[in-house]
CSV table of C-alpha atoms and ligand atoms in Angstrom, one decimal:
chain,number,residue,atom,x,y,z
A,1,MET,CA,0.0,0.0,0.0
A,2,HIS,CA,1.2,3.5,-0.5
A,3,VAL,CA,0.0,6.9,0.8
A,4,THR,CA,-0.7,9.4,-1.9
A,5,ARG,CA,-1.6,12.3,0.4
A,6,LEU,CA,-0.9,13.1,4.0
A,7,ASP,CA,-2.4,16.1,5.8
A,8,LEU,CA,-1.5,17.1,9.3
A,9,ARG,CA,-2.9,20.0,11.2
A,10,ASN,CA,-1.8,21.4,14.6
A,11,LEU,CA,0.3,18.4,15.4
A,12,ARG,CA,3.1,19.8,17.6
A,13,ASN,CA,4.9,22.4,15.5
A,14,LEU,CA,3.2,21.4,12.3
A,15,ALA,CA,0.4,24.1,11.8
A,16,ASP,CA,-0.9,22.9,8.4
A,17,VAL,CA,1.0,20.5,6.3
A,18,SER,CA,-0.1,18.8,3.1
A,19,LEU,CA,2.1,16.2,1.5
A,20,ARG,CA,2.1,14.2,-1.7
A,21,PRO,CA,4.6,11.5,-1.0
A,22,GLY,CA,6.2,9.4,-3.7
A,23,PRO,CA,5.4,5.7,-4.0
A,24,GLY,CA,9.0,4.7,-3.1
A,25,LEU,CA,11.5,6.2,-0.8
A,26,ASN,CA,10.7,9.6,0.8
A,27,LEU,CA,13.4,11.5,2.7
A,28,PHE,CA,12.5,14.3,5.2
A,29,LEU,CA,15.4,16.4,5.9
A,30,GLY,CA,15.9,19.3,8.3
A,31,PRO,CA,17.5,20.6,11.3
A,32,ASN,CA,16.8,19.5,15.0
A,33,GLY,CA,13.3,20.6,16.1
A,34,ALA,CA,12.0,21.2,12.5
A,35,GLY,CA,9.1,18.8,12.8
A,36,LYS,CA,10.5,15.7,11.0
A,37,THR,CA,9.6,13.2,13.7
A,38,SER,CA,6.1,14.9,14.0
A,39,VAL,CA,5.5,14.0,10.3
A,40,LEU,CA,6.1,10.3,11.0
A,41,GLU,CA,4.1,10.7,14.3
A,42,GLY,CA,1.1,11.9,12.2
A,43,LEU,CA,1.3,8.9,9.9
A,44,HIS,CA,1.8,6.6,12.9
A,45,LEU,CA,-1.3,8.1,14.6
A,46,LEU,CA,-3.4,7.1,11.6
A,47,ALA,CA,-2.3,3.6,11.7
A,48,TYR,CA,-2.1,3.0,15.3
A,49,GLY,CA,-4.6,5.3,16.8
A,50,ARG,CA,-2.0,6.5,19.3
A,51,SER,CA,1.4,8.3,19.3
A,52,PHE,CA,4.7,6.8,19.9
A,53,ARG,CA,5.5,9.9,22.0
A,54,GLY,CA,3.2,9.6,24.9
A,55,ARG,CA,-0.4,10.6,25.5
A,56,VAL,CA,-2.3,13.4,23.7
A,57,ARG,CA,-2.1,15.7,26.6
A,58,ASP,CA,1.6,15.5,26.6
A,59,GLY,CA,1.8,18.1,23.9
A,60,LEU,CA,0.5,16.4,20.8
A,61,ILE,CA,-1.9,19.3,20.1
A,62,ARG,CA,0.0,22.4,18.9
A,63,THR,CA,0.2,25.0,21.6
A,64,GLY,CA,-2.7,27.4,21.6
A,65,GLN,CA,-4.8,25.2,19.4
A,66,ASP,CA,-7.9,23.2,20.1
A,67,ALA,CA,-7.6,20.0,18.1
A,68,VAL,CA,-5.0,17.9,16.2
A,69,GLU,CA,-6.0,16.5,12.9
A,70,ALA,CA,-4.5,13.9,10.5
A,71,PHE,CA,-5.8,12.8,7.2
A,72,ALA,CA,-4.5,10.3,4.6
A,73,GLU,CA,-5.3,8.9,1.3
A,74,TRP,CA,-3.8,5.6,0.1
A,75,ARG,CA,-4.0,2.9,-2.5
A,76,ILE,CA,-3.8,-0.8,-1.9
A,77,GLU,CA,-1.9,-3.2,-4.2
A,78,GLY,CA,-4.3,-5.0,-6.6
A,79,ASP,CA,-7.2,-2.8,-5.5
A,80,GLU,CA,-8.5,0.0,-7.8
A,81,GLY,CA,-10.0,2.2,-5.2
A,82,GLN,CA,-8.6,5.0,-3.1
A,83,HIS,CA,-8.9,4.7,0.6
A,84,ARG,CA,-9.0,7.6,3.1
A,85,ALA,CA,-9.0,8.0,6.9
A,86,GLY,CA,-9.1,11.0,9.1
A,87,LEU,CA,-8.5,11.5,12.9
A,88,ARG,CA,-9.3,14.3,15.2
A,89,HIS,CA,-8.6,14.9,18.8
A,90,SER,CA,-9.8,18.0,20.7
A,91,GLY,CA,-8.8,17.1,24.1
A,92,GLY,CA,-11.8,14.9,24.9
A,93,GLY,CA,-11.3,11.9,22.7
A,94,TRP,CA,-10.6,10.6,19.2
A,95,GLU,CA,-13.0,11.0,16.3
A,96,ALA,CA,-12.3,9.0,13.3
A,97,ARG,CA,-13.5,8.4,9.8
A,98,LEU,CA,-12.6,5.7,7.4
A,99,ASP,CA,-13.7,5.9,3.7
A,100,GLY,CA,-16.4,8.4,4.6
A,101,GLU,CA,-17.9,6.5,7.5
A,102,SER,CA,-17.4,7.3,11.0
A,103,VAL,CA,-15.4,4.8,13.0
A,104,ASP,CA,-16.3,3.8,16.5
A,105,HIS,CA,-13.2,1.7,17.2
A,106,LEU,CA,-9.8,2.9,16.3
A,107,GLY,CA,-8.9,-0.6,15.7
A,108,GLN,CA,-10.7,-0.4,12.3
A,109,LEU,CA,-8.1,2.2,11.2
A,110,CYS,CA,-5.3,0.0,12.4
A,111,ALA,CA,-6.6,-2.8,10.3
A,112,ALA,CA,-7.0,-0.6,7.2
A,113,LEU,CA,-3.6,1.1,7.2
A,114,MET,CA,-0.5,-0.8,8.2
A,115,VAL,CA,2.7,1.2,9.0
A,116,VAL,CA,5.8,-0.4,10.5
A,117,THR,CA,7.5,2.3,12.5
A,118,PHE,CA,10.9,2.5,13.8
A,119,GLU,CA,11.0,5.4,16.4
A,120,PRO,CA,13.3,6.2,19.2
A,121,GLY,CA,11.6,3.7,21.5
A,122,SER,CA,12.0,0.8,19.1
A,123,HIS,CA,15.3,-0.4,20.6
A,124,ALA,CA,13.0,-1.8,23.2
A,125,LEU,CA,12.3,-4.7,20.8
A,126,VAL,CA,15.7,-6.1,21.6
A,127,SER,CA,16.6,-4.5,24.9
A,128,GLY,CA,13.4,-3.6,26.8
A,129,GLY,CA,10.8,-5.4,28.8
A,130,GLY,CA,8.4,-8.1,27.4
A,131,GLU,CA,5.5,-5.7,26.7
A,132,PRO,CA,6.7,-4.1,23.4
A,133,ARG,CA,7.8,-7.5,22.1
A,134,ARG,CA,4.4,-9.1,22.9
A,135,ARG,CA,2.7,-6.2,21.2
A,136,PHE,CA,5.0,-6.6,18.1
A,137,VAL,CA,4.0,-10.2,17.7
A,138,ASP,CA,0.2,-9.5,18.3
A,139,ARG,CA,0.2,-6.7,15.9
A,140,GLY,CA,1.9,-8.7,13.2
A,141,LEU,CA,-0.7,-11.5,13.7
A,142,PHE,CA,-3.5,-9.0,13.7
A,143,HIS,CA,-2.5,-7.9,10.2
A,144,VAL,CA,-2.2,-11.3,8.6
A,145,GLU,CA,-4.8,-13.5,10.4
A,146,GLN,CA,-8.4,-12.4,10.5
A,147,GLY,CA,-9.2,-14.8,13.3
A,148,PHE,CA,-6.6,-13.5,15.6
A,149,LEU,CA,-8.4,-10.5,17.2
A,150,PRO,CA,-11.3,-12.5,18.4
A,151,VAL,CA,-9.0,-15.1,20.1
A,152,TRP,CA,-6.9,-12.1,21.7
A,153,ARG,CA,-10.1,-10.5,22.9
A,154,ARG,CA,-11.5,-13.7,24.5
A,155,TYR,CA,-8.2,-14.3,26.4
A,156,SER,CA,-8.0,-10.6,27.5
A,157,ARG,CA,-11.6,-10.6,28.7
A,158,ALA,CA,-11.2,-13.9,30.7
A,159,LEU,CA,-7.9,-12.6,32.1
A,160,LYS,CA,-9.5,-9.5,33.3
A,161,GLN,CA,-12.4,-11.4,34.9
A,162,ARG,CA,-10.1,-13.8,36.7
A,163,ASN,CA,-7.9,-11.0,37.9
A,164,ALA,CA,-10.9,-9.0,39.2
A,165,LEU,CA,-11.9,-12.1,41.2
A,166,LEU,CA,-8.4,-12.7,42.5
A,167,LYS,CA,-8.2,-9.1,43.7
A,168,SER,CA,-11.6,-9.2,45.4
A,169,ARG,CA,-10.5,-12.4,47.2
A,170,ALA,CA,-13.2,-14.5,45.6
A,171,GLY,CA,-13.5,-18.2,46.5
A,172,THR,CA,-11.5,-20.9,44.6
A,173,ALA,CA,-14.7,-22.2,42.8
A,174,GLN,CA,-15.4,-18.9,41.3
A,175,ILE,CA,-11.8,-18.4,40.2
A,176,SER,CA,-11.5,-21.8,38.8
A,177,ALA,CA,-14.7,-21.3,36.7
A,178,TRP,CA,-12.7,-18.9,34.6
A,179,ASP,CA,-9.6,-21.1,34.1
A,180,GLN,CA,-11.3,-23.2,31.4
A,181,GLU,CA,-12.1,-20.2,29.3
A,182,LEU,CA,-8.7,-18.6,30.0
A,183,SER,CA,-6.8,-21.9,29.1
A,184,ALA,CA,-8.8,-22.6,25.9
A,185,SER,CA,-8.3,-19.1,24.5
A,186,GLY,CA,-4.8,-18.9,25.9
A,187,GLU,CA,-3.7,-22.2,24.2
A,188,GLU,CA,-5.1,-21.0,21.0
A,189,LEU,CA,-3.4,-17.6,21.3
A,190,THR,CA,-0.1,-19.3,22.0
A,191,ARG,CA,-0.4,-21.8,19.2
A,192,ARG,CA,-0.8,-18.8,16.8
A,193,ARG,CA,2.1,-16.9,18.3
A,194,VAL,CA,4.4,-19.9,18.1
A,195,LEU,CA,3.6,-20.4,14.3
A,196,TYR,CA,4.0,-16.7,13.8
A,197,LEU,CA,7.5,-16.6,15.3
A,198,GLU,CA,8.5,-19.7,13.4
A,199,ARG,CA,7.6,-17.9,10.2
A,200,LEU,CA,9.1,-14.7,11.2
A,201,GLN,CA,12.4,-16.5,11.9
A,202,GLU,CA,12.5,-17.6,8.2
A,203,ARG,CA,11.7,-14.1,7.0
A,204,LEU,CA,14.4,-12.7,9.3
A,205,ALA,CA,17.3,-14.7,7.9
A,206,PRO,CA,17.5,-12.9,4.5
A,207,VAL,CA,16.8,-9.5,6.1
A,208,ALA,CA,19.5,-9.9,8.8
A,209,THR,CA,22.1,-11.1,6.2
A,210,ALA,CA,21.4,-8.0,4.1
A,211,LEU,CA,21.4,-5.5,7.0
A,212,ALA,CA,24.0,-6.9,9.5
A,213,PRO,CA,25.9,-9.9,8.4
A,214,SER,CA,28.5,-9.1,11.1
A,215,LEU,CA,26.0,-9.9,13.8
A,216,GLY,CA,25.7,-13.5,12.5
A,217,LEU,CA,22.7,-15.6,12.4
A,218,MET,CA,19.7,-14.4,14.3
A,219,SER,CA,17.1,-16.6,15.9
A,220,LEU,CA,13.9,-16.0,17.7
A,221,GLU,CA,13.2,-17.9,20.9
A,222,PHE,CA,9.7,-17.9,22.1
A,223,GLU,CA,8.8,-17.9,25.9
A,224,PRO,CA,5.0,-18.8,26.2
A,225,GLY,CA,4.5,-17.4,29.7
A,226,TRP,CA,4.3,-20.8,31.4
A,227,ARG,CA,6.2,-24.1,31.4
A,228,ARG,CA,4.5,-25.2,28.2
A,229,SER,CA,6.9,-28.1,27.5
A,230,SER,CA,5.7,-29.9,30.6
A,231,LEU,CA,2.3,-28.4,31.5
A,232,SER,CA,-0.9,-27.5,29.8
A,233,LEU,CA,-2.1,-24.0,30.5
A,234,ALA,CA,-4.9,-25.4,32.5
A,235,ASP,CA,-2.6,-27.3,34.7
A,236,ALA,CA,-0.2,-24.3,35.0
A,237,LEU,CA,-3.2,-22.1,36.1
A,238,ALA,CA,-4.3,-24.8,38.7
A,239,VAL,CA,-0.8,-25.1,40.1
A,240,ALA,CA,-0.5,-21.3,40.4
A,241,ARG,CA,-3.9,-20.8,41.8
A,242,GLU,CA,-2.9,-20.6,45.5
A,243,ARG,CA,0.0,-18.2,44.8
A,244,ASP,CA,-2.3,-16.1,42.4
A,245,GLN,CA,-4.9,-15.8,45.3
A,246,MET,CA,-2.1,-14.4,47.5
A,247,LEU,CA,-0.8,-12.1,44.8
A,248,GLY,CA,-4.2,-11.0,43.7
A,249,HIS,CA,-3.4,-11.5,40.0
A,250,THR,CA,-2.8,-14.2,37.4
A,251,SER,CA,1.0,-14.9,37.5
A,252,VAL,CA,1.2,-17.4,34.6
A,253,GLY,CA,-0.1,-17.5,31.0
A,254,PRO,CA,0.2,-15.9,27.6
A,255,HIS,CA,0.0,-12.3,29.0
A,256,ARG,CA,3.5,-13.0,30.4
A,257,ALA,CA,4.8,-14.4,27.0
A,258,ASP,CA,8.0,-13.0,25.6
A,259,TRP,CA,10.5,-13.7,22.8
A,260,LYS,CA,14.2,-13.2,22.6
A,261,LEU,CA,16.4,-12.5,19.7
A,262,ARG,CA,19.5,-14.8,19.9
A,263,LEU,CA,22.6,-13.9,18.0
A,264,ALA,CA,24.8,-16.8,16.9
A,265,ASP,CA,28.1,-14.9,17.6
A,266,LYS,CA,27.0,-13.4,20.9
A,267,SER,CA,26.5,-15.2,24.2
A,268,GLU,CA,23.4,-14.6,26.2
A,269,GLY,CA,23.7,-11.5,28.4
A,270,GLU,CA,26.4,-9.9,26.3
A,271,ALA,CA,25.2,-6.4,25.6
A,272,LEU,CA,24.8,-5.1,22.1
A,273,SER,CA,26.1,-1.6,21.2
A,274,ARG,CA,23.2,0.9,20.4
A,275,GLY,CA,24.1,0.6,16.7
A,276,GLN,CA,23.9,-3.2,16.9
A,277,ALA,CA,20.7,-3.1,18.8
A,278,LYS,CA,19.2,-0.8,16.3
A,279,LEU,CA,20.3,-3.1,13.3
A,280,ALA,CA,18.8,-6.1,15.2
A,281,ALA,CA,15.5,-4.2,15.9
A,282,LEU,CA,15.4,-2.9,12.3
A,283,SER,CA,15.9,-6.5,11.1
A,284,CYS,CA,12.9,-7.6,13.2
A,285,LEU,CA,10.7,-4.9,11.9
A,286,PHE,CA,11.6,-5.4,8.3
A,287,ALA,CA,10.9,-9.2,8.7
A,288,GLN,CA,7.5,-8.3,10.0
A,289,ALA,CA,7.0,-6.1,7.0
A,290,ALA,CA,8.2,-8.8,4.7
A,291,ASP,CA,5.8,-11.3,6.3
A,292,CYS,CA,2.9,-9.0,5.8
A,293,ALA,CA,3.8,-8.5,2.2
A,294,ALA,CA,4.0,-12.2,1.6
A,295,GLU,CA,0.8,-13.1,3.5
A,296,ARG,CA,-1.3,-10.2,2.1
A,297,ALA,CA,0.4,-9.7,-1.2
A,298,ASP,CA,0.9,-6.0,-0.3
A,299,TRP,CA,3.9,-4.2,1.5
A,300,PRO,CA,3.0,-2.1,4.6
A,301,LEU,CA,4.4,1.4,4.8
A,302,ILE,CA,7.7,1.6,6.6
A,303,ALA,CA,8.4,4.7,8.6
A,304,LEU,CA,12.0,5.2,10.0
A,305,ASP,CA,12.8,8.1,12.3
A,306,ASP,CA,16.3,9.3,12.3
A,307,LEU,CA,17.6,6.3,10.3
A,308,ALA,CA,21.2,7.5,10.2
A,309,SER,CA,21.8,8.0,13.9
A,310,GLU,CA,23.9,5.3,15.6
A,311,LEU,CA,24.6,3.6,12.1
A,312,ASP,CA,27.9,3.8,10.4
A,313,ALA,CA,28.1,4.5,6.7
A,314,GLU,CA,28.3,0.9,5.7
A,315,HIS,CA,25.2,-0.1,7.6
A,316,ARG,CA,23.3,3.0,6.5
A,317,ALA,CA,23.9,1.9,2.9
A,318,ARG,CA,22.9,-1.6,3.7
A,319,VAL,CA,19.5,-0.5,5.2
A,320,MET,CA,18.9,1.9,2.2
A,321,ASP,CA,19.8,-0.9,-0.3
A,322,PHE,CA,17.5,-3.3,1.4
A,323,LEU,CA,14.6,-0.8,1.3
A,324,HIS,CA,15.4,0.1,-2.4
A,325,GLY,CA,15.1,-3.6,-3.2
A,326,THR,CA,11.5,-3.9,-1.8
A,327,PRO,CA,8.4,-2.2,-3.5
A,328,ALA,CA,7.5,-0.7,-0.1
A,329,GLN,CA,6.7,3.0,0.4
A,330,VAL,CA,9.2,4.3,2.9
A,331,PHE,CA,9.3,7.5,5.0
A,332,VAL,CA,12.8,8.2,6.4
A,333,THR,CA,13.8,11.3,8.5
A,334,GLY,CA,17.3,12.7,8.9
A,335,THR,CA,19.4,15.8,9.4
A,336,ASP,CA,21.7,15.1,6.4
A,337,ARG,CA,21.2,13.6,3.0
A,338,LEU,CA,21.8,9.8,2.9
A,339,GLU,CA,24.5,8.8,0.5
A,340,ALA,CA,22.2,6.2,-1.3
A,341,SER,CA,21.8,5.1,-4.8
A,342,GLY,CA,18.4,5.0,-6.4
A,343,GLU,CA,15.5,7.4,-6.6
A,344,MET,CA,13.8,9.1,-3.8
A,345,ALA,CA,11.6,12.0,-3.1
A,346,VAL,CA,13.1,14.7,-0.8
A,347,PHE,CA,11.3,17.0,1.4
A,348,HIS,CA,12.6,19.9,3.4
A,349,VAL,CA,11.3,20.4,6.9
A,350,GLU,CA,11.9,23.7,8.5
A,351,GLN,CA,10.0,25.3,11.5
A,352,GLY,CA,7.0,23.2,11.1
A,353,CYS,CA,6.8,23.6,7.2
A,354,VAL,CA,7.3,20.8,4.8
A,355,GLU,CA,8.2,21.4,1.2
A,356,PRO,CA,9.3,19.2,-1.7
A,357,ALA,CA,13.0,19.9,-2.3
B,1,ADP,N1,2.5,21.1,21.5
B,1,ADP,C1,3.4,21.7,20.7
B,1,ADP,N2,3.2,23.0,20.2
B,1,ADP,C2,4.1,23.5,19.4
B,1,ADP,N3,5.3,23.0,19.2
B,1,ADP,C3,5.6,21.9,19.7
B,1,ADP,C4,4.7,21.1,20.6
B,1,ADP,N4,5.3,20.1,21.0
B,1,ADP,C5,6.5,20.1,20.5
B,1,ADP,N5,6.7,21.1,19.7
B,1,ADP,C6,8.0,21.5,18.9
B,1,ADP,O1,7.8,20.8,17.7
B,1,ADP,C7,9.2,20.8,17.1
B,1,ADP,C8,9.3,19.5,16.3
B,1,ADP,O2,9.8,18.5,17.0
B,1,ADP,P1,10.2,17.1,16.2
B,1,ADP,O3,9.2,16.7,15.3
B,1,ADP,O4,10.7,16.1,17.2
B,1,ADP,O5,11.5,17.7,15.4
B,1,ADP,P2,12.6,17.0,14.6
B,1,ADP,O6,12.3,15.5,14.5
B,1,ADP,O7,12.7,17.6,13.3
B,1,ADP,O8,13.9,17.2,15.3
B,1,ADP,C9,10.1,20.9,18.3
B,1,ADP,O9,10.8,22.1,18.1
B,1,ADP,C10,9.3,21.0,19.5
B,1,ADP,O10,9.7,22.0,20.5
B,2,MG,MG1,13.2,13.9,15.4
């Protein structure tokens, strides 16, 4: 898919920006504080229904203005029509429209427009806690498997109920009544995650070779959230019940799942440099984009904030060559021109204005 138009109004320092990005690589250049990251933030908002830089009230709306607005038009591979979505937040909540209809669940936007974003927090994919890694897997699944969201919702609902009962010190019979629903949906959720990570691992191999051969072979190791090799989830919940009653929450299960990236040439616990961590995280994101492309016959958009930072010239060129080799539409920000071959559309960003170079 590729965006043919992106309008952003009153988003941080962007007062009124209207862009016509090219179908391939788009480079946004400008000095610090010009508004480059805010452009990607606007695109990300439309695809995720939230920013990667905190909540709305943390300064998303331009100072002195009432509302932030984002609007995009895009085309999908193999589909004649043009799609469009708009979002507006005036302090109270989000209002969204998709293809002319109002949307009551921002998830509908997420399903329509897929953007894979590398932002300053994306290092967490390899170095942070489990939460961003679980979200990464679930988001990838959400985009390629229609049946995933209902399973995820079923599990989340059951978990919420069980936790509420544990918190209110309900009796054992009441708590175990939820164990069956939790384990049925949790086993299914886990089965899908396992298959997804196996597939992602295959997608990752060629990406990692292209981006960072010096890091050696990368593999993904899944941690389901309980001792799955020896226990069913139902048994694990039963074993943990007494402890859960003391803790007041469910201590085992898919909500505790995680995965780790293992590098063939690094022993566990050996810290990666910031640049190496960035290359590893980029590899995972590109593998996810490639997976989506293969499963849906359409590449998602790829947005890379400050691509050049922390990468040496060789690795910058490797990343750019990889992107040029895909049909994906890419948005890259930077302070300096990237020494890369191939065509790209360049935009200058200065004091909240964005103009084609
Ligand atoms: N709510 C706001 N109203 C107006 N300006 C803001 C707001 N929030 C942030 N800014 C300013 O927006 C500018 C753009 O930031 P950013 O997009 O991160 O720039 P860049 O990525 O080009 O370095 C910064 O100068 C910042 O001070
Ligand atoms: Mg920036």
